[in-house]
Amino acid sequence: MSAVSTPPTAPGSTGPTPSASSASSGSTPVRRDAEATKAAILKAARHLLARHAHADITLKAVAERAGVSAPLILKYFGNKDTLFARVMSFEADADALLDAPLDGLGRHMVRHVLVSQTRQGADPLLRIVFAPLHGEQGDILRANFRTQVTARLTARLDGPDAGLRAELAVAGLLGLGVMFGIARSTHVRAAALEDIVDRYAPAVQAHLTPGDAG
Amino acid sequence: MSAVSTPPTAPGSTGPTPSASSASSGSTPVRRDAEATKAAILKAARHLLARHAHADITLKAVAERAGVSAPLILKYFGNKDTLFARVMSFEADADALLDAPLDGLGRHMVRHVLVSQTRQGADPLLRIVFAPLHGEQGDILRANFRTQVTARLTARLDGPDAGLRAELAVAGLLGLGVMFGIARSTHVRAAALEDIVDRYAPAVQAHLTPGDAG
């Protein structure tokens, strides 16, 4: 469901979550192909945006990199600007990231980052690290990150310093994503997912609900 | 002292730590200029390396961006390869990052990241986030990060799963650096440094010395 996940090409990606329709009916393959194509287009746009200014990227370049035709991109995304707005948005990712009750949100978010990384080769938040590379685009990414991720989490928190606590919780998630997906550190990648959740989530949760537990 | 810190141009950068020699003697300005020039050269090389392949970057391009002459770069760094090796190394940064007794290392590392960000506009570890952007250079960055940062921290830890615990501790630091320096999140940047240390360091320390405290 994520707006920017990589198509599931990684080993072990025969994931168990057929989102809406039944698992092996006749219509699913087509739908899945469309989703995979959209994901490939978004991935190509993201790749190019991390390396070039928005104005220098043509639809043709995105199409070539994604292995599709430019008209297909127009069909799915309207035009170049709406495509790039989608790439810059954290909205859909935040929907999934924040989809848990507050008292279990730390575990849910840590698990969601790890599952996204291992199953989709993507990360719900990690696009933000490309922000320093481009001027205006970086500002848009940062503003989106603030309103769509940290401010939205802040609104769910009680007690003092909610804004700071939300940012520190998200910082933990970002660091885990960097270690897993960019530094590709060996022990984190080899450990059982729930082992990392057990070790890492309490600190995230402590920012969200500092009263509970120690 | 850091190999890759930005020259101190940020407000409030009249830092209190004149490292080796006395604070206001005759010879300090020259020495400081040389250090600032070296830092500017490293910063320029880092900037270009995040955007271009190693082979495509000329010494002249680094010199122009740093506002120095190419022969001055040779004088300070030998040649292009030694300059880039220096940019890719976390050695000097890890020296400073890990320079504290184990029982206070969590607080020291969190404080060191924040001080580097606020005082030098740099981060001891954050270069690793540019690793996905270039093939072979990314592999070198990742290998250096592993041997010079996480493995070195691992070697100082007692008890089981030291490698995983070191990586999770470093993950926390990376996330804080991303939030502060790249996402530039408002509350983290506005908060008192020691307030963030108080809130964020216990989780880092818990990975280092899980037996102590709760």
PDB file of C-alpha atoms in Angstrom, chain A:
ATOM      1  CA  MET A   1       0.000   0.000   0.000  1.00  0.00           C
ATOM      2  CA  SER A   2       2.955   2.301   0.494  1.00  0.00           C
ATOM      3  CA  ALA A   3       3.308   5.042  -2.064  1.00  0.00           C
ATOM      4  CA  VAL A   4       7.004   4.537  -2.464  1.00  0.00           C
ATOM      5  CA  SER A   5       7.826   0.944  -1.744  1.00  0.00           C
ATOM      6  CA  THR A   6      10.048  -0.975  -4.066  1.00  0.00           C
ATOM      7  CA  PRO A   7       8.419  -3.779  -6.011  1.00  0.00           C
ATOM      8  CA  PRO A   8       8.970  -7.009  -4.115  1.00  0.00           C
ATOM      9  CA  THR A   9      11.938  -8.454  -5.953  1.00  0.00           C
ATOM     10  CA  ALA A  10      14.046  -9.281  -2.927  1.00  0.00           C
ATOM     11  CA  PRO A  11      14.459 -12.887  -1.834  1.00  0.00           C
ATOM     12  CA  GLY A  12      11.818 -13.937   0.611  1.00  0.00           C
ATOM     13  CA  SER A  13       9.404 -11.388  -0.773  1.00  0.00           C
ATOM     14  CA  THR A  14       6.567 -13.782  -1.413  1.00  0.00           C
ATOM     15  CA  GLY A  15       4.814 -11.926   1.334  1.00  0.00           C
ATOM     16  CA  PRO A  16       1.744 -13.199   3.145  1.00  0.00           C
ATOM     17  CA  THR A  17      -0.354 -10.026   2.853  1.00  0.00           C
ATOM     18  CA  PRO A  18      -2.554  -9.901  -0.241  1.00  0.00           C
ATOM     19  CA  SER A  19      -4.058  -6.585   0.680  1.00  0.00           C
ATOM     20  CA  ALA A  20      -7.654  -6.393  -0.487  1.00  0.00           C
ATOM     21  CA  SER A  21      -8.695  -9.208  -2.766  1.00  0.00           C
ATOM     22  CA  SER A  22      -8.258 -12.942  -2.392  1.00  0.00           C
ATOM     23  CA  ALA A  23      -4.833 -14.498  -2.670  1.00  0.00           C
ATOM     24  CA  SER A  24      -4.937 -16.488  -5.887  1.00  0.00           C
ATOM     25  CA  SER A  25      -8.043 -15.532  -7.820  1.00  0.00           C
ATOM     26  CA  GLY A  26      -8.015 -14.652 -11.494  1.00  0.00           C
ATOM     27  CA  SER A  27      -7.966 -10.874 -11.233  1.00  0.00           C
ATOM     28  CA  THR A  28      -5.131 -10.458  -8.734  1.00  0.00           C
ATOM     29  CA  PRO A  29      -2.156 -10.834 -11.073  1.00  0.00           C
ATOM     30  CA  VAL A  30      -3.291  -7.911 -13.213  1.00  0.00           C
ATOM     31  CA  ARG A  31      -3.888  -5.707 -10.217  1.00  0.00           C
ATOM     32  CA  ARG A  32      -0.550  -6.695  -8.760  1.00  0.00           C
ATOM     33  CA  ASP A  33       1.202  -5.878 -12.027  1.00  0.00           C
ATOM     34  CA  ALA A  34      -0.296  -2.410 -12.030  1.00  0.00           C
ATOM     35  CA  GLU A  35       0.836  -1.864  -8.458  1.00  0.00           C
ATOM     36  CA  ALA A  36       4.302  -3.154  -9.259  1.00  0.00           C
ATOM     37  CA  THR A  37       4.493  -0.885 -12.290  1.00  0.00           C
ATOM     38  CA  LYS A  38       3.430   2.140 -10.274  1.00  0.00           C
ATOM     39  CA  ALA A  39       6.008   1.255  -7.654  1.00  0.00           C
ATOM     40  CA  ALA A  40       8.699   0.924 -10.327  1.00  0.00           C
ATOM     41  CA  ILE A  41       7.799   4.343 -11.712  1.00  0.00           C
ATOM     42  CA  LEU A  42       7.928   5.930  -8.263  1.00  0.00           C
ATOM     43  CA  LYS A  43      11.244   4.240  -7.560  1.00  0.00           C
ATOM     44  CA  ALA A  44      12.700   5.519 -10.823  1.00  0.00           C
ATOM     45  CA  ALA A  45      11.487   9.053 -10.108  1.00  0.00           C
ATOM     46  CA  ARG A  46      12.935   8.882  -6.614  1.00  0.00           C
ATOM     47  CA  HIS A  47      16.256   7.671  -7.944  1.00  0.00           C
ATOM     48  CA  LEU A  48      16.493  10.498 -10.442  1.00  0.00           C
ATOM     49  CA  LEU A  49      15.322  13.122  -7.963  1.00  0.00           C
ATOM     50  CA  ALA A  50      18.112  12.156  -5.603  1.00  0.00           C
ATOM     51  CA  ARG A  51      20.626  12.970  -8.333  1.00  0.00           C
ATOM     52  CA  HIS A  52      19.191  15.727 -10.487  1.00  0.00           C
ATOM     53  CA  ALA A  53      17.169  18.887 -10.121  1.00  0.00           C
ATOM     54  CA  HIS A  54      13.463  18.494 -10.688  1.00  0.00           C
ATOM     55  CA  ALA A  55      13.572  20.728 -13.789  1.00  0.00           C
ATOM     56  CA  ASP A  56      16.257  18.597 -15.433  1.00  0.00           C
ATOM     57  CA  ILE A  57      14.333  15.327 -15.216  1.00  0.00           C
ATOM     58  CA  THR A  58      12.163  14.391 -18.167  1.00  0.00           C
ATOM     59  CA  LEU A  59       9.236  12.010 -18.117  1.00  0.00           C
ATOM     60  CA  LYS A  60      11.135  10.074 -20.776  1.00  0.00           C
ATOM     61  CA  ALA A  61      14.052   9.573 -18.397  1.00  0.00           C
ATOM     62  CA  VAL A  62      11.725   8.284 -15.681  1.00  0.00           C
ATOM     63  CA  ALA A  63      10.015   6.010 -18.184  1.00  0.00           C
ATOM     64  CA  GLU A  64      13.294   4.581 -19.464  1.00  0.00           C
ATOM     65  CA  ARG A  65      14.565   3.892 -15.998  1.00  0.00           C
ATOM     66  CA  ALA A  66      11.299   2.257 -14.952  1.00  0.00           C
ATOM     67  CA  GLY A  67      11.132   0.232 -18.146  1.00  0.00           C
ATOM     68  CA  VAL A  68       7.730   1.598 -19.129  1.00  0.00           C
ATOM     69  CA  SER A  69       6.379   4.076 -21.651  1.00  0.00           C
ATOM     70  CA  ALA A  70       5.927   7.770 -20.894  1.00  0.00           C
ATOM     71  CA  PRO A  71       2.188   7.600 -21.727  1.00  0.00           C
ATOM     72  CA  LEU A  72       1.785   4.891 -19.104  1.00  0.00           C
ATOM     73  CA  ILE A  73       3.233   7.260 -16.513  1.00  0.00           C
ATOM     74  CA  LEU A  74       0.739   9.894 -17.574  1.00  0.00           C
ATOM     75  CA  LYS A  75      -2.051   7.362 -17.290  1.00  0.00           C
ATOM     76  CA  TYR A  76      -1.097   6.449 -13.721  1.00  0.00           C
ATOM     77  CA  PHE A  77       0.066   9.798 -12.371  1.00  0.00           C
ATOM     78  CA  GLY A  78      -1.383  12.568 -14.540  1.00  0.00           C
ATOM     79  CA  ASN A  79       1.751  14.597 -15.192  1.00  0.00           C
ATOM     80  CA  LYS A  80       5.317  15.080 -14.067  1.00  0.00           C
ATOM     81  CA  ASP A  81       4.405  17.444 -11.237  1.00  0.00           C
ATOM     82  CA  THR A  82       1.796  15.143  -9.741  1.00  0.00           C
ATOM     83  CA  LEU A  83       4.224  12.244 -10.024  1.00  0.00           C
ATOM     84  CA  PHE A  84       6.926  14.157  -8.174  1.00  0.00           C
ATOM     85  CA  ALA A  85       4.472  15.430  -5.575  1.00  0.00           C
ATOM     86  CA  ARG A  86       3.674  11.787  -4.888  1.00  0.00           C
ATOM     87  CA  VAL A  87       7.351  10.930  -4.544  1.00  0.00           C
ATOM     88  CA  MET A  88       7.803  13.833  -2.128  1.00  0.00           C
ATOM     89  CA  SER A  89       4.828  12.862   0.018  1.00  0.00           C
ATOM     90  CA  PHE A  90       5.052  10.816   3.219  1.00  0.00           C
ATOM     91  CA  GLU A  91       1.267  10.688   3.544  1.00  0.00           C
ATOM     92  CA  ALA A  92       0.586   7.069   2.591  1.00  0.00           C
ATOM     93  CA  ASP A  93       3.663   5.854   4.444  1.00  0.00           C
ATOM     94  CA  ALA A  94       2.655   7.712   7.593  1.00  0.00           C
ATOM     95  CA  ASP A  95      -0.802   6.123   7.388  1.00  0.00           C
ATOM     96  CA  ALA A  96       0.774   2.690   7.710  1.00  0.00           C
ATOM     97  CA  LEU A  97       3.515   3.728  10.125  1.00  0.00           C
ATOM     98  CA  LEU A  98       1.111   5.282  12.623  1.00  0.00           C
ATOM     99  CA  ASP A  99      -1.590   2.635  12.319  1.00  0.00           C
ATOM    100  CA  ALA A 100      -1.577   1.306  15.904  1.00  0.00           C
ATOM    101  CA  PRO A 101      -2.888   2.280  19.351  1.00  0.00           C
ATOM    102  CA  LEU A 102      -0.573   4.626  21.217  1.00  0.00           C
ATOM    103  CA  ASP A 103       0.433   2.123  23.887  1.00  0.00           C
ATOM    104  CA  GLY A 104       1.768  -0.278  21.254  1.00  0.00           C
ATOM    105  CA  LEU A 105       2.896   2.283  18.713  1.00  0.00           C
ATOM    106  CA  GLY A 106       6.608   2.020  19.501  1.00  0.00           C
ATOM    107  CA  ARG A 107       6.669  -1.683  18.699  1.00  0.00           C
ATOM    108  CA  HIS A 108       4.436  -1.224  15.677  1.00  0.00           C
ATOM    109  CA  MET A 109       6.622   1.508  14.170  1.00  0.00           C
ATOM    110  CA  VAL A 110       9.891  -0.353  14.728  1.00  0.00           C
ATOM    111  CA  ARG A 111       8.387  -3.505  13.258  1.00  0.00           C
ATOM    112  CA  HIS A 112       6.934  -1.573  10.325  1.00  0.00           C
ATOM    113  CA  VAL A 113      10.332  -0.095   9.443  1.00  0.00           C
ATOM    114  CA  LEU A 114      11.963  -3.538   9.568  1.00  0.00           C
ATOM    115  CA  VAL A 115       9.192  -5.258   7.620  1.00  0.00           C
ATOM    116  CA  SER A 116       9.263  -2.553   4.937  1.00  0.00           C
ATOM    117  CA  GLN A 117      13.026  -2.893   4.663  1.00  0.00           C
ATOM    118  CA  THR A 118      13.126  -6.662   4.548  1.00  0.00           C
ATOM    119  CA  ARG A 119       9.991  -7.354   2.535  1.00  0.00           C
ATOM    120  CA  GLN A 120       9.868  -4.428   0.127  1.00  0.00           C
ATOM    121  CA  GLY A 121      13.439  -3.175   0.156  1.00  0.00           C
ATOM    122  CA  ALA A 122      11.928   0.196   1.028  1.00  0.00           C
ATOM    123  CA  ASP A 123      11.639   2.382   4.102  1.00  0.00           C
ATOM    124  CA  PRO A 124       8.670   4.549   5.006  1.00  0.00           C
ATOM    125  CA  LEU A 125      10.777   7.536   6.092  1.00  0.00           C
ATOM    126  CA  LEU A 126      14.250   7.240   4.664  1.00  0.00           C
ATOM    127  CA  ARG A 127      13.684   9.467   1.625  1.00  0.00           C
ATOM    128  CA  ILE A 128      14.281  12.380   3.987  1.00  0.00           C
ATOM    129  CA  VAL A 129      18.011  11.645   3.924  1.00  0.00           C
ATOM    130  CA  PHE A 130      18.152  12.815   0.314  1.00  0.00           C
ATOM    131  CA  ALA A 131      16.893  16.260   1.300  1.00  0.00           C
ATOM    132  CA  PRO A 132      20.356  17.854   1.624  1.00  0.00           C
ATOM    133  CA  LEU A 133      21.136  17.100  -1.989  1.00  0.00           C
ATOM    134  CA  HIS A 134      18.693  19.484  -3.594  1.00  0.00           C
ATOM    135  CA  GLY A 135      17.643  22.985  -2.675  1.00  0.00           C
ATOM    136  CA  GLU A 136      13.971  23.578  -3.203  1.00  0.00           C
ATOM    137  CA  GLN A 137      13.113  19.875  -3.370  1.00  0.00           C
ATOM    138  CA  GLY A 138      14.872  19.414  -0.051  1.00  0.00           C
ATOM    139  CA  ASP A 139      12.711  22.106   1.497  1.00  0.00           C
ATOM    140  CA  ILE A 140       9.561  20.428   0.197  1.00  0.00           C
ATOM    141  CA  LEU A 141      10.693  17.047   1.537  1.00  0.00           C
ATOM    142  CA  ARG A 142      11.469  18.578   4.920  1.00  0.00           C
ATOM    143  CA  ALA A 143       8.159  20.442   5.103  1.00  0.00           C
ATOM    144  CA  ASN A 144       6.246  17.292   4.142  1.00  0.00           C
ATOM    145  CA  PHE A 145       8.183  15.255   6.668  1.00  0.00           C
ATOM    146  CA  ARG A 146       7.267  17.739   9.364  1.00  0.00           C
ATOM    147  CA  THR A 147       3.561  18.048   8.596  1.00  0.00           C
ATOM    148  CA  GLN A 148       2.906  14.489   7.447  1.00  0.00           C
ATOM    149  CA  VAL A 149       5.041  12.564   9.940  1.00  0.00           C
ATOM    150  CA  THR A 150       6.284  14.334  13.059  1.00  0.00           C
ATOM    151  CA  ALA A 151       3.414  16.806  13.501  1.00  0.00           C
ATOM    152  CA  ARG A 152       0.912  14.014  12.961  1.00  0.00           C
ATOM    153  CA  LEU A 153       2.622  11.880  15.597  1.00  0.00           C
ATOM    154  CA  THR A 154       2.852  14.876  17.931  1.00  0.00           C
ATOM    155  CA  ALA A 155      -0.918  15.364  17.736  1.00  0.00           C
ATOM    156  CA  ARG A 156      -1.415  11.915  19.205  1.00  0.00           C
ATOM    157  CA  LEU A 157       0.807  12.442  22.250  1.00  0.00           C
ATOM    158  CA  ASP A 158      -0.245  13.639  25.692  1.00  0.00           C
ATOM    159  CA  GLY A 159       1.839  15.562  28.168  1.00  0.00           C
ATOM    160  CA  PRO A 160       4.556  18.189  27.926  1.00  0.00           C
ATOM    161  CA  ASP A 161       7.108  18.532  25.108  1.00  0.00           C
ATOM    162  CA  ALA A 162       5.064  16.380  22.749  1.00  0.00           C
ATOM    163  CA  GLY A 163       6.739  17.893  19.688  1.00  0.00           C
ATOM    164  CA  LEU A 164      10.235  17.136  20.924  1.00  0.00           C
ATOM    165  CA  ARG A 165       9.238  13.646  22.069  1.00  0.00           C
ATOM    166  CA  ALA A 166       7.700  12.851  18.682  1.00  0.00           C
ATOM    167  CA  GLU A 167      10.849  14.004  16.899  1.00  0.00           C
ATOM    168  CA  LEU A 168      13.088  11.900  19.138  1.00  0.00           C
ATOM    169  CA  ALA A 169      10.895   8.842  18.580  1.00  0.00           C
ATOM    170  CA  VAL A 170      11.069   9.346  14.823  1.00  0.00           C
ATOM    171  CA  ALA A 171      14.836   9.884  15.085  1.00  0.00           C
ATOM    172  CA  GLY A 172      15.153   6.375  16.465  1.00  0.00           C
ATOM    173  CA  LEU A 173      13.218   4.963  13.513  1.00  0.00           C
ATOM    174  CA  LEU A 174      15.308   6.889  11.009  1.00  0.00           C
ATOM    175  CA  GLY A 175      18.523   5.606  12.547  1.00  0.00           C
ATOM    176  CA  LEU A 176      17.325   2.031  12.379  1.00  0.00           C
ATOM    177  CA  GLY A 177      16.451   2.533   8.715  1.00  0.00           C
ATOM    178  CA  VAL A 178      19.900   3.955   7.963  1.00  0.00           C
ATOM    179  CA  MET A 179      21.662   1.078   9.718  1.00  0.00           C
ATOM    180  CA  PHE A 180      19.537  -1.522   7.994  1.00  0.00           C
ATOM    181  CA  GLY A 181      19.095  -0.101   4.519  1.00  0.00           C
ATOM    182  CA  ILE A 182      22.129   2.107   3.917  1.00  0.00           C
ATOM    183  CA  ALA A 183      24.956   1.044   6.241  1.00  0.00           C
ATOM    184  CA  ARG A 184      23.562  -2.487   5.788  1.00  0.00           C
ATOM    185  CA  SER A 185      25.081  -3.462   9.095  1.00  0.00           C
ATOM    186  CA  THR A 186      25.590  -7.170   9.486  1.00  0.00           C
ATOM    187  CA  HIS A 187      24.183  -7.941  12.919  1.00  0.00           C
ATOM    188  CA  VAL A 188      21.038  -5.886  12.520  1.00  0.00           C
ATOM    189  CA  ARG A 189      20.383  -7.605   9.191  1.00  0.00           C
ATOM    190  CA  ALA A 190      21.055 -11.055  10.612  1.00  0.00           C
ATOM    191  CA  ALA A 191      19.023 -10.718  13.808  1.00  0.00           C
ATOM    192  CA  ALA A 192      15.467 -11.978  14.179  1.00  0.00           C
ATOM    193  CA  LEU A 193      13.007  -9.179  13.532  1.00  0.00           C
ATOM    194  CA  GLU A 194      11.243  -9.580  16.873  1.00  0.00           C
ATOM    195  CA  ASP A 195      14.579  -9.554  18.702  1.00  0.00           C
ATOM    196  CA  ILE A 196      15.289  -6.094  17.312  1.00  0.00           C
ATOM    197  CA  VAL A 197      11.746  -4.980  18.135  1.00  0.00           C
ATOM    198  CA  ASP A 198      12.246  -6.165  21.734  1.00  0.00           C
ATOM    199  CA  ARG A 199      15.544  -4.304  22.064  1.00  0.00           C
ATOM    200  CA  TYR A 200      14.785  -1.132  20.153  1.00  0.00           C
ATOM    201  CA  ALA A 201      11.084  -0.380  20.638  1.00  0.00           C
ATOM    202  CA  PRO A 202      11.109   0.386  24.398  1.00  0.00           C
ATOM    203  CA  ALA A 203      13.172   3.533  23.829  1.00  0.00           C
ATOM    204  CA  VAL A 204      10.842   4.676  21.048  1.00  0.00           C
ATOM    205  CA  GLN A 205       7.813   3.976  23.229  1.00  0.00           C
ATOM    206  CA  ALA A 206       9.405   5.832  26.158  1.00  0.00           C
ATOM    207  CA  HIS A 207       9.315   9.023  24.095  1.00  0.00           C
ATOM    208  CA  LEU A 208       5.666   8.458  23.207  1.00  0.00           C
ATOM    209  CA  THR A 209       4.372   7.555  26.676  1.00  0.00           C
ATOM    210  CA  PRO A 210       7.060   8.557  29.190  1.00  0.00           C
ATOM    211  CA  GLY A 211       4.800   7.814  32.135  1.00  0.00           C
ATOM    212  CA  ASP A 212       4.425   4.099  31.427  1.00  0.00           C
ATOM    213  CA  ALA A 213       7.093   1.528  32.309  1.00  0.00           C
ATOM    214  CA  GLY A 214      10.689   2.536  32.983  1.00  0.00           C
TER     215      GLY A 214
END
